[in-house]
Coordinates of C-alpha atoms in Angstrom, one line a residue:
M9 CA -14.5 36.1 24.7
L10 CA -12.7 32.9 25.5
R11 CA -13.3 31.7 22.0
G12 CA -11.7 34.9 20.5
L13 CA -8.6 34.4 22.7
V14 CA -8.2 30.8 21.6
R15 CA -8.5 31.9 17.9
R16 CA -5.9 34.6 18.3
Q17 CA -3.6 32.1 20.1
R18 CA -4.0 29.6 17.3
R19 CA -3.3 32.3 14.6
G20 CA -0.2 33.3 16.6
S21 CA 1.0 29.6 16.7
A22 CA 0.3 29.2 13.0
R23 CA 2.3 32.3 12.3
W24 CA 5.2 31.1 14.4
V25 CA 5.2 27.7 12.7
A26 CA 5.1 29.4 9.3
A27 CA 8.0 31.7 10.2
A28 CA 10.0 28.7 11.6
A29 CA 9.4 26.7 8.4
T30 CA 10.5 29.7 6.2
L31 CA 13.7 30.0 8.2
V32 CA 14.5 26.3 7.9
L33 CA 13.8 26.3 4.1
T34 CA 16.0 29.4 3.7
A35 CA 18.8 27.8 5.6
A36 CA 18.5 24.6 3.5
V37 CA 18.5 26.5 0.2
G38 CA 21.5 28.5 1.3
S39 CA 23.5 25.5 2.3
T40 CA 22.6 23.8 -1.0
V41 CA 23.8 26.7 -3.0
A42 CA 27.0 27.0 -1.1
S43 CA 28.0 23.3 -1.5
P44 CA 30.2 22.3 -4.4
A45 CA 28.4 21.1 -7.5
H46 CA 28.9 17.5 -8.6
A47 CA 31.4 16.6 -5.8
E48 CA 32.8 13.2 -6.8
T49 CA 35.1 10.5 -5.8
L50 CA 37.7 9.0 -8.2
P51 CA 37.5 6.9 -10.3
I52 CA 34.7 8.4 -12.4
T53 CA 32.6 6.6 -15.0
D54 CA 30.1 8.6 -17.0
D55 CA 27.8 7.1 -19.6
F56 CA 26.2 10.4 -20.7
E57 CA 22.9 9.3 -19.3
N58 CA 22.6 11.6 -16.3
G59 CA 23.3 15.1 -17.7
G60 CA 26.2 17.1 -16.5
W61 CA 27.7 17.7 -19.9
T62 CA 27.6 21.1 -21.7
T63 CA 27.8 21.4 -25.5
G64 CA 30.0 23.9 -27.3
T65 CA 29.4 24.7 -31.0
I66 CA 30.2 27.3 -33.7
P67 CA 26.8 28.4 -35.0
G68 CA 26.3 27.5 -38.6
K69 CA 29.5 25.4 -38.7
T70 CA 29.4 22.7 -36.0
D71 CA 26.8 20.9 -33.9
A72 CA 27.0 19.0 -30.6
F73 CA 24.3 17.4 -28.5
I74 CA 23.7 14.6 -26.0
G75 CA 21.1 12.1 -27.4
S76 CA 20.7 8.8 -29.2
L77 CA 21.6 9.4 -32.8
G78 CA 22.7 5.9 -33.9
P79 CA 23.7 3.1 -31.4
S80 CA 25.3 4.0 -28.1
H81 CA 28.2 2.0 -26.8
S82 CA 26.2 1.4 -23.6
G83 CA 22.9 2.8 -22.4
T84 CA 20.8 4.9 -24.8
E85 CA 22.6 8.3 -24.9
H86 CA 26.0 9.5 -26.0
A87 CA 27.6 12.8 -27.2
N88 CA 27.2 13.5 -30.9
L89 CA 29.9 15.8 -32.3
D90 CA 29.6 17.1 -35.9
A91 CA 32.4 19.2 -37.2
H92 CA 32.2 18.1 -40.9
P93 CA 33.3 19.4 -43.3
H94 CA 34.3 22.8 -41.7
T95 CA 37.8 23.3 -40.5
P96 CA 39.3 24.4 -38.1
A97 CA 35.9 24.5 -36.4
M98 CA 35.2 22.0 -33.6
A99 CA 32.2 20.5 -31.9
R100 CA 32.7 19.8 -28.2
V101 CA 31.2 18.6 -24.9
F102 CA 32.6 19.4 -21.5
R103 CA 32.0 18.8 -17.8
S104 CA 33.6 19.8 -14.6
I105 CA 34.9 17.3 -12.0
T106 CA 35.0 18.6 -8.4
L107 CA 36.5 16.2 -5.8
N108 CA 34.6 15.9 -2.6
N109 CA 37.6 16.1 -0.2
G110 CA 38.1 19.5 1.4
A111 CA 41.8 19.8 0.8
P112 CA 43.6 20.5 -2.5
L113 CA 45.0 17.4 -4.1
P114 CA 48.7 16.9 -4.3
P115 CA 50.1 16.7 -7.8
R116 CA 49.1 13.3 -9.3
T117 CA 49.1 11.7 -12.7
C118 CA 45.7 10.8 -14.0
R119 CA 44.2 9.1 -17.1
A120 CA 41.0 9.5 -19.1
G121 CA 39.3 7.1 -21.4
V122 CA 36.4 7.5 -23.8
W123 CA 34.8 5.3 -26.4
I124 CA 34.6 6.9 -29.9
R125 CA 32.6 6.0 -33.0
T126 CA 33.0 7.9 -36.3
S127 CA 30.4 8.5 -38.9
T128 CA 32.6 9.9 -41.6
G129 CA 35.4 7.3 -41.6
H130 CA 38.0 9.8 -40.3
V131 CA 37.9 12.4 -37.5
Q132 CA 40.3 14.1 -35.2
V133 CA 39.4 13.7 -31.5
L134 CA 40.9 16.0 -28.9
L135 CA 40.7 15.6 -25.1
T136 CA 41.6 18.8 -23.2
V137 CA 41.7 19.3 -19.5
H138 CA 41.4 22.7 -17.9
S139 CA 42.3 23.7 -14.3
G140 CA 39.1 25.0 -12.8
G141 CA 36.3 25.8 -15.3
P142 CA 36.1 25.5 -19.0
T143 CA 38.1 28.8 -19.6
G144 CA 40.7 27.9 -17.0
R145 CA 44.4 27.1 -17.7
I146 CA 44.9 24.2 -20.0
I147 CA 46.9 21.5 -18.2
S148 CA 46.6 18.7 -20.8
S149 CA 45.6 18.5 -24.5
T150 CA 46.0 15.3 -26.4
G151 CA 44.6 14.5 -29.9
R152 CA 44.1 11.3 -31.8
D153 CA 43.1 10.5 -35.4
V154 CA 40.3 8.0 -35.5
D155 CA 39.5 6.0 -38.6
N156 CA 37.2 3.3 -37.3
S157 CA 33.6 2.8 -38.1
G158 CA 32.7 1.0 -34.9
W159 CA 33.2 1.8 -31.2
A160 CA 36.9 2.0 -30.2
Q161 CA 38.3 2.9 -26.8
M162 CA 40.8 5.8 -26.6
T163 CA 43.0 6.4 -23.6
F164 CA 44.6 9.7 -22.8
E165 CA 47.5 9.9 -20.4
P166 CA 49.4 11.2 -18.5
I167 CA 47.1 14.0 -17.3
P168 CA 48.5 16.0 -14.4
W169 CA 46.1 17.0 -11.7
P170 CA 46.7 20.7 -10.7
A171 CA 47.9 21.1 -7.1
D172 CA 46.1 24.5 -6.9
S173 CA 42.6 23.3 -7.7
R174 CA 40.1 20.7 -6.6
T175 CA 38.1 21.2 -9.8
I176 CA 39.1 20.4 -13.4
T177 CA 37.0 20.6 -16.6
V178 CA 37.3 17.8 -19.2
E179 CA 36.5 18.6 -22.8
I180 CA 36.0 16.1 -25.7
A181 CA 36.1 17.7 -29.1
A182 CA 35.9 16.5 -32.8
Y183 CA 37.6 18.3 -35.7
R184 CA 37.2 17.6 -39.4
G185 CA 34.5 14.9 -39.1
I186 CA 31.6 13.5 -37.2
A187 CA 32.0 11.4 -34.0
A188 CA 30.1 9.9 -31.1
A189 CA 31.6 9.7 -27.6
D190 CA 30.3 7.4 -24.8
D191 CA 31.4 5.8 -21.5
F192 CA 33.9 8.4 -20.3
T193 CA 36.3 7.3 -17.5
F194 CA 38.7 9.3 -15.3
S195 CA 41.1 7.9 -12.7
C196 CA 44.2 8.9 -10.8

């Protein structure tokens, strides 16, 4: 009889421990989901090695991927953007930047830089910044014609940071050619 009581008490303790563990895990998952994704501190340097970039293509006309087709500027991976010979189709990559401070940023002027290498001798590169996500209001859009065959650094400025958002989305696109992008920087 005493043995049966001890077993029941052990089973009861085991159930209590399992229930407590489930509650702790549920709370941890809930707080993880609620926290902002990719909260960052400026300045930002991104070498395309750690994910975070999303590709955007027009099926059958353009191609974009993160990988190692040809030499990278640094590391082993970079963005490959193929929008050749179709026009006005574009190949693009984009990522969001969410600042880790809790208050909205006051209006500031920022700048972005990226290293570009062409494969076709000529390509149009466009850097677009959206307030919020990739379909948000466009706050800056600057294009450059690139004619180099090696890696060349391109700087885009001024880029205003929106006073009503802690998140922006940066998009790098290629038109009328093939380009590689690597070593993205963003600072205010």
